[in-house]
Backbone as numpy.savetxt, mean C-alpha at the origin, in Angstrom:
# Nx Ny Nz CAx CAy CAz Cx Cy Cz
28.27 8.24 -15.22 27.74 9.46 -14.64 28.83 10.05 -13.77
29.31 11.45 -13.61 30.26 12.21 -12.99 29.53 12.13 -11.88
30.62 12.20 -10.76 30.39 12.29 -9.52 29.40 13.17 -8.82
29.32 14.48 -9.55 29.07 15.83 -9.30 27.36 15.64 -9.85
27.60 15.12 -10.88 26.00 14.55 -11.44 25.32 13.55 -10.77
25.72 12.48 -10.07 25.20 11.53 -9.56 24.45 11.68 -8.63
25.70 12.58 -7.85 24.94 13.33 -6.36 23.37 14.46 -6.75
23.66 15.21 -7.56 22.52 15.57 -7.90 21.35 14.93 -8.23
21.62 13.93 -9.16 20.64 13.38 -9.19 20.03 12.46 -7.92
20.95 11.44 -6.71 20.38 11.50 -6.04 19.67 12.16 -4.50
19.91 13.65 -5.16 19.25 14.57 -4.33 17.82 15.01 -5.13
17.53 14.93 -6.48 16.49 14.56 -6.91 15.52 13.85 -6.47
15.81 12.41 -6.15 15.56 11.49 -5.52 15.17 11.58 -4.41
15.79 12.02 -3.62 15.26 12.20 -1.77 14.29 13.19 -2.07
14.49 14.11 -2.62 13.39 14.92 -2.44 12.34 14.90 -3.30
12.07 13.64 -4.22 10.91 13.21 -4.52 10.59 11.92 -3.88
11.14 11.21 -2.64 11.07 10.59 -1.94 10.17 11.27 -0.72
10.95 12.18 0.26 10.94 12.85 0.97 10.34 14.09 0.65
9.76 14.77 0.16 9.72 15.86 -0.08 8.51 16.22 1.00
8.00 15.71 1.60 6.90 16.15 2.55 7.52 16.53 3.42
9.07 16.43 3.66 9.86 16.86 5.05 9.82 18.55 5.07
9.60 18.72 3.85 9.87 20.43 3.47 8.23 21.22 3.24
7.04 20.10 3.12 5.89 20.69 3.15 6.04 20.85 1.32
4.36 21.04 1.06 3.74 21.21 0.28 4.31 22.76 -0.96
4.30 23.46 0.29 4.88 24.81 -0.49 6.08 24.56 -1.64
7.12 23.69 -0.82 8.43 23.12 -2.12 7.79 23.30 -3.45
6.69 22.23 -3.47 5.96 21.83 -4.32 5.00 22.71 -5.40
5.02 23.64 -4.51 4.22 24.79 -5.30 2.82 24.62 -4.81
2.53 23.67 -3.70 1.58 23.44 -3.11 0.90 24.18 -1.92
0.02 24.62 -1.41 -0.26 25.64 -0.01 -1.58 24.61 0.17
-1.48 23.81 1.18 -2.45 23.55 2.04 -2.30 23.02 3.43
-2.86 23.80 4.24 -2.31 23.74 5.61 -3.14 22.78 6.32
-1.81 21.93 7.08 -2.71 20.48 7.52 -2.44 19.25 6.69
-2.43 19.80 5.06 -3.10 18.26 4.23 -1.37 17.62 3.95
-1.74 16.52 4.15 -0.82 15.53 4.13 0.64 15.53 4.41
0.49 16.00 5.99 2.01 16.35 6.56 2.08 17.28 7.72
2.78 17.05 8.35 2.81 17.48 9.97 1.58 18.36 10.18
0.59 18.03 10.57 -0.32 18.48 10.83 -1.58 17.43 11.16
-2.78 17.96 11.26 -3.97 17.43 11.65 -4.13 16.76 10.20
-4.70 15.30 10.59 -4.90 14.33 8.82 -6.89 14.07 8.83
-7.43 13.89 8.30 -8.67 13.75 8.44 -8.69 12.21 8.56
-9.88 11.71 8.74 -10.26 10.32 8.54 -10.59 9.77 7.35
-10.99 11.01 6.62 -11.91 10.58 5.17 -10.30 10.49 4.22
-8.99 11.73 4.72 -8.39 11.39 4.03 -7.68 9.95 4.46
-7.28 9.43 5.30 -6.79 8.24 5.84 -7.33 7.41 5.03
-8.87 7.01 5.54 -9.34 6.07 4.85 -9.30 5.98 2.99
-9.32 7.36 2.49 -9.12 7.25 0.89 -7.18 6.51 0.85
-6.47 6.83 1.34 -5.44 6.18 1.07 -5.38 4.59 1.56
-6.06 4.26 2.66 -6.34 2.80 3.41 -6.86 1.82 1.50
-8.12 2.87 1.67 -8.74 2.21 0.35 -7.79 1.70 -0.93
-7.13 3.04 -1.23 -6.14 2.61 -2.31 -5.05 1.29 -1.68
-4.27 1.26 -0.72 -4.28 0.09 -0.57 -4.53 -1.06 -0.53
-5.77 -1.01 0.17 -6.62 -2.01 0.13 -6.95 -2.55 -0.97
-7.20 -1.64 -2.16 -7.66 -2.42 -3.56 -6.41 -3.18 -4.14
-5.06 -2.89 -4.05 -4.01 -3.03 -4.54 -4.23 -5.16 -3.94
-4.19 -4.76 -2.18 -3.49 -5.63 -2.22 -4.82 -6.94 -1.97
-6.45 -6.55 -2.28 -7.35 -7.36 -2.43 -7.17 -8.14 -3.51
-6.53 -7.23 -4.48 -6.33 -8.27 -6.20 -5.63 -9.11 -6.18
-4.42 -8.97 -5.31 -3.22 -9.65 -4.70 -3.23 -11.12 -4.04
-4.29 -10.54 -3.24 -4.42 -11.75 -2.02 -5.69 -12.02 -2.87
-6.68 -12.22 -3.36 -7.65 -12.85 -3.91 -7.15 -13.90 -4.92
-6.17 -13.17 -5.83 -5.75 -13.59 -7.26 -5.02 -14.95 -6.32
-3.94 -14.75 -5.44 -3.51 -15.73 -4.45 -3.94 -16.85 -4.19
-5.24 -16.63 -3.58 -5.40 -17.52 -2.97 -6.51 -18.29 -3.48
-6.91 -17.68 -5.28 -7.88 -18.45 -5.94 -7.10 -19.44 -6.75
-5.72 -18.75 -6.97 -4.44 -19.66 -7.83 -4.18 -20.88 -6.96
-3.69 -20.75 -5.45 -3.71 -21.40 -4.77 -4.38 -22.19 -4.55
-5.60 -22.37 -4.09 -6.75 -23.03 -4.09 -6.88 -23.65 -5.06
-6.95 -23.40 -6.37 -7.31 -24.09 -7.39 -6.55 -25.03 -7.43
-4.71 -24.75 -7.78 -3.74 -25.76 -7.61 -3.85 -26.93 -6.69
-5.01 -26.65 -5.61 -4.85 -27.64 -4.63 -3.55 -27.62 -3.67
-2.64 -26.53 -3.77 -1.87 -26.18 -3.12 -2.06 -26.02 -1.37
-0.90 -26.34 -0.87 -1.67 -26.50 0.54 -1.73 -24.69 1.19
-1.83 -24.78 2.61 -2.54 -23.66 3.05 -1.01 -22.33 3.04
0.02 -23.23 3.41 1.29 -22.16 3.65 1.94 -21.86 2.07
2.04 -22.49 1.24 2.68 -21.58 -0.33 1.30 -20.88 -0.71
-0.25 -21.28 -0.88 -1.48 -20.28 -1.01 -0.76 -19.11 -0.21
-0.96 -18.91 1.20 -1.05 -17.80 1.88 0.45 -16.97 1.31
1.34 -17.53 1.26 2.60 -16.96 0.81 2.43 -16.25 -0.95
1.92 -16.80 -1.72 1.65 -16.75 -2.69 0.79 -15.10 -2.83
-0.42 -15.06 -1.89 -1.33 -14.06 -2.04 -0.82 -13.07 -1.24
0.18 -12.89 -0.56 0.98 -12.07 0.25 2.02 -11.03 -1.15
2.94 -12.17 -1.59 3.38 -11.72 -2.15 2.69 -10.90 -3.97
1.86 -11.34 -3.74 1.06 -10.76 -5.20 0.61 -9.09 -4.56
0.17 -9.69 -3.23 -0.43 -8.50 -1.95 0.22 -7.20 -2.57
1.71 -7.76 -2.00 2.42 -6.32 -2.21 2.81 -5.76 -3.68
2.97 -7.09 -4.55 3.25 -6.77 -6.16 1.89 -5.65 -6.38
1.06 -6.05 -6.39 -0.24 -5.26 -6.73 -0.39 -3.99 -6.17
-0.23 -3.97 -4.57 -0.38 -2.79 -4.02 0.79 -2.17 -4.51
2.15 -2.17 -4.45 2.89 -1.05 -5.28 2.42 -0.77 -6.46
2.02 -1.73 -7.27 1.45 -1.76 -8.79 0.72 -0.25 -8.92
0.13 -0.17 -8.01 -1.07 0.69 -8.41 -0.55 2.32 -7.89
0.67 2.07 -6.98 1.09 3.76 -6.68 2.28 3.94 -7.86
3.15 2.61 -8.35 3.70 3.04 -9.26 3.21 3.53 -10.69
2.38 3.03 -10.92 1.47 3.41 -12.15 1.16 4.99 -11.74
0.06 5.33 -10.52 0.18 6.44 -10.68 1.45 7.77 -10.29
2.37 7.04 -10.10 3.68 8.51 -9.87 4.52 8.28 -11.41
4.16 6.92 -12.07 4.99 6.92 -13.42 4.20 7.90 -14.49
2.99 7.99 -14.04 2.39 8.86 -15.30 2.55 10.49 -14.86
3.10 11.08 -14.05 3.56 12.15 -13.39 4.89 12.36 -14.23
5.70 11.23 -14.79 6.70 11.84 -15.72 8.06 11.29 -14.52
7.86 10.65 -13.53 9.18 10.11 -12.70 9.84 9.15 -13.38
10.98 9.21 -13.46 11.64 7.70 -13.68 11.32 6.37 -12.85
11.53 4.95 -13.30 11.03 4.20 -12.82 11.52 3.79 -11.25
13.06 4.20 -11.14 13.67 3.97 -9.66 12.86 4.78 -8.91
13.31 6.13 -8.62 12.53 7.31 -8.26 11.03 6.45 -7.76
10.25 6.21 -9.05 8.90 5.95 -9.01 8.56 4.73 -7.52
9.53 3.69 -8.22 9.32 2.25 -7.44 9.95 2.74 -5.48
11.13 3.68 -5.74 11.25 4.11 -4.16 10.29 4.77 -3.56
9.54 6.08 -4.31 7.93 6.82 -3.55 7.41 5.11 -3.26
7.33 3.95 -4.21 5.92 3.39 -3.85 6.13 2.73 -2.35
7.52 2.23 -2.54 8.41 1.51 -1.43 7.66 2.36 0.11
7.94 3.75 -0.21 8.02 4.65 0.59 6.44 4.85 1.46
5.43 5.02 0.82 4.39 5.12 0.54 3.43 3.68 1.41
4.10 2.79 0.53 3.05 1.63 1.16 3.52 0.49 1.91
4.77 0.32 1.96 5.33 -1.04 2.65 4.80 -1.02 3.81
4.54 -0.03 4.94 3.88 -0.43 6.08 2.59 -0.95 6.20
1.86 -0.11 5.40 0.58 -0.25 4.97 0.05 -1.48 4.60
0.40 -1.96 3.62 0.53 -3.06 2.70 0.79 -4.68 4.43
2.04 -4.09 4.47 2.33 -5.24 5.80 1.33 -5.36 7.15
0.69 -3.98 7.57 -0.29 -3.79 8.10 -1.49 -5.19 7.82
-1.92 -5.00 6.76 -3.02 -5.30 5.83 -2.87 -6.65 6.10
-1.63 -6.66 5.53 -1.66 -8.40 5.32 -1.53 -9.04 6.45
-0.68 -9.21 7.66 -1.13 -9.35 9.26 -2.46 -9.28 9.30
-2.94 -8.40 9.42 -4.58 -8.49 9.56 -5.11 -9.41 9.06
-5.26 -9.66 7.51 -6.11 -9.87 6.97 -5.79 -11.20 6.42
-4.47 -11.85 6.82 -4.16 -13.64 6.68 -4.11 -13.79 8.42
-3.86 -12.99 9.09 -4.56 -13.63 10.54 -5.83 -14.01 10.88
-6.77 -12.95 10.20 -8.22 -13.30 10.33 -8.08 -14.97 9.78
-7.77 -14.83 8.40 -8.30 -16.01 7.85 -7.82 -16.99 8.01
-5.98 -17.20 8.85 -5.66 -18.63 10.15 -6.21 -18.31 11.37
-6.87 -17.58 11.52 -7.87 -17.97 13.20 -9.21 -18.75 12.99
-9.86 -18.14 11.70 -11.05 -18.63 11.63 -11.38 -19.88 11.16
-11.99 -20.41 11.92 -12.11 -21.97 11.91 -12.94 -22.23 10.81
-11.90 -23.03 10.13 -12.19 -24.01 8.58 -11.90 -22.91 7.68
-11.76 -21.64 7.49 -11.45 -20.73 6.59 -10.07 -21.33 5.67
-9.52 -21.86 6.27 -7.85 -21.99 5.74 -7.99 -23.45 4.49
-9.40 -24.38 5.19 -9.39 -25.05 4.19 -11.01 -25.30 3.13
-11.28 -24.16 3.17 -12.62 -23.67 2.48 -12.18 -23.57 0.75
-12.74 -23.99 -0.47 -12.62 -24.02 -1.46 -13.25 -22.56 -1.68
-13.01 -22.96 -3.41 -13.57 -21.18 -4.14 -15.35 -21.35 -4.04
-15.66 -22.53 -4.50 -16.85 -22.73 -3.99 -17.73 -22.54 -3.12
-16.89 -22.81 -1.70 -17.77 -22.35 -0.82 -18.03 -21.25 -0.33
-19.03 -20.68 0.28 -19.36 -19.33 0.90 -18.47 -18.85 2.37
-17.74 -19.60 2.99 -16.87 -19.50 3.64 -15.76 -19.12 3.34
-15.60 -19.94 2.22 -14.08 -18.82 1.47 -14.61 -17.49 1.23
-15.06 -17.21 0.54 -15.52 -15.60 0.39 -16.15 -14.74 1.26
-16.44 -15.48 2.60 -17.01 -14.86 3.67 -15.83 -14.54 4.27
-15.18 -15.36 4.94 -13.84 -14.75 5.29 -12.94 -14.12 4.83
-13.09 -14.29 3.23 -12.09 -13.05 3.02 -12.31 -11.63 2.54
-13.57 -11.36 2.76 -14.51 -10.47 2.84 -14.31 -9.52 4.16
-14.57 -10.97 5.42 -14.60 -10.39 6.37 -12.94 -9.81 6.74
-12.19 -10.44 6.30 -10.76 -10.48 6.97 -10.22 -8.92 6.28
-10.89 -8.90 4.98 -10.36 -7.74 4.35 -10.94 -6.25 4.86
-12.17 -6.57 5.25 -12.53 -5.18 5.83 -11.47 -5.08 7.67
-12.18 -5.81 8.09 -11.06 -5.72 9.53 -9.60 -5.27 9.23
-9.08 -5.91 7.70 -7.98 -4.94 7.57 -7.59 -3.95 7.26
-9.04 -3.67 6.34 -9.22 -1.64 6.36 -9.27 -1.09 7.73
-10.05 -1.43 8.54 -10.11 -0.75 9.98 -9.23 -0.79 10.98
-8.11 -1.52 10.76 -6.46 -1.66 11.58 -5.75 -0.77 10.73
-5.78 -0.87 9.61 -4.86 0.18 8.64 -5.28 1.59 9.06
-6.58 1.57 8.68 -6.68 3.43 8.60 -5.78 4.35 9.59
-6.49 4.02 11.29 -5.59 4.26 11.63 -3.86 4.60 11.12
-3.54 3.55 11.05 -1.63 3.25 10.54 -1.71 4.30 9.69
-2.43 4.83 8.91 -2.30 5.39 7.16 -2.30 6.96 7.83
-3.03 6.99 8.92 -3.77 8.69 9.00 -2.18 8.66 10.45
-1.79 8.08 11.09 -0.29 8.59 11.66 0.92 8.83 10.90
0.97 8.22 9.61 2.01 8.04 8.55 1.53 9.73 8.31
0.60 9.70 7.45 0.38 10.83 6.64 0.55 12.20 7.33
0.00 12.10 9.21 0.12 13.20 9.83 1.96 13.66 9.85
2.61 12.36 9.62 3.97 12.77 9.94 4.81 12.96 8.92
3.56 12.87 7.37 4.74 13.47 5.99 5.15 12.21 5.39
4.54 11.03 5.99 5.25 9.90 5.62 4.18 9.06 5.03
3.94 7.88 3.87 3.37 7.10 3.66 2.26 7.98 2.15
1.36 7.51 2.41 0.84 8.39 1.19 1.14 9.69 1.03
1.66 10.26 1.92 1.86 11.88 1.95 2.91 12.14 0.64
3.71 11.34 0.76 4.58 11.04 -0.51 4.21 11.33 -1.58
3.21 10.41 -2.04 2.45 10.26 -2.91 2.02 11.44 -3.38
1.18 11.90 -2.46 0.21 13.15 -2.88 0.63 13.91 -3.57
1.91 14.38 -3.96 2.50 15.25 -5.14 2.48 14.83 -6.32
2.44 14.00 -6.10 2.57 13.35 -7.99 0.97 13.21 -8.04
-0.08 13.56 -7.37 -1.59 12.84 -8.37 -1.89 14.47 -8.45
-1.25 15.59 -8.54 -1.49 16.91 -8.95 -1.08 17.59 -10.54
C-alpha cells in the first residue's frame, strides 16, 4: 500500500472509530442530544448496558458452567468466564458493525472502542459479587446458589454499568460509536 493510500485509509478508520467527535450530521445523521455531547437518556444507557450485558452473560455463564463441570478450581473458572466475557461481548458489536459493510479491523477497533470499559465494568461487578458471596465460589451447576448468584451478581452489574454506559455515550464515546453502523 502507497504511503499516500495508507494514510487515507487510516483516516477512514478514525473516523469510523471516532466519528462521534464530529456529531451525527458527518453521518448524514440530525439528532440533537442522541448519542454524543449532549443529554443521554436512561432508557438509552440501559439499552446499550443490556447489549452488553447479554454479550458478556453468555461469556461468563458458558465459563463458569465449563469450569464447573471440569471440576476446575475457582481462579482458571473465573478467568475462563471473564475471558469468554469479553470474546462474546465484542462478538455481538462486531457482528453488528460487520453487517454494515466495515472491514474486519475497522469493525474489531469500533468494538474495542465501544465496549472494553463496559465489558470490564461488568465483570468487576459481577465476579466480585460472586467472590464475596459466601459459598457462591464453590456452588455446583446443580445447585440453586450457583444460579442465584449469578443471577444476582449479573443484574447488580447492569446497575453499576448503566450509569458507566450513559457518561461514555454523553461524551461520543462507547456505544455512541456504534450507533452509526445499526442505521
Amino acid at each position: 500500500m502507497q504511503h499516500h493510500a495508507h494514510h487515507e485509509h487510516q483516516a477512514v478508520e478514525h473516523q469510523a472509530v471516532e466519528h462521534e467527535a464530529t456529531g451525527h450530521e458527518a453521518a448524514g445523521h440530525h439528532h440533537a442530544g442522541h448519542h454524543g455531547h449532549g443529554p443521554v437518556s436512561w432508557a438509552m444507557a440501559a439499552k446499550a448496558t443490556l447489549h452488553c450485558l447479554t454479550g458478556c452473560a453468555i461469556g461468563e455463564i458458558l465459563g463458569m458452567i465449563i469450569g464447573t463441570a471440569l471440576g476446575w478450581h475457582n481462579v482458571p473458572t473465573m478467568i475462563l468466564a471473564i475471558a469468554l466475557a469479553f470474546v462474546f461481548g465484542y462478538s455481538l458489536t462486531l457482528r453488528g458493525v460487520l453487517k454494515s459493510g466495515v472491514d474486519f479491523r475497522t469493525a474489531f477497533r469500533i468494538a474495542l472502542a465501544a465496549d472494553t470499559l463496559s465489558i470490564a465494568v461488568m465483570e468487576l461487578i459481577d465476579n466480585g459479587v460472586i467472590a464475596l458471596w459466601p459459598s457462591a465460589m464453590d456452588a455446583q451447576l446443580s445447585d440453586l446458589l450457583f444460579w442465584g448468584a449469578l443471577a444476582a451478581s449479573l443484574a447488580l452489574a447492569f446497575i453499576a454499568t448503566t450509569p458507566v454506559n450513559k457518561w461514555m455515550i454523553g461524551r461520543g464515546k462507547g456505544h455512541a460509536v456504534v450507533h452509526r453502523f445499526h442505521h
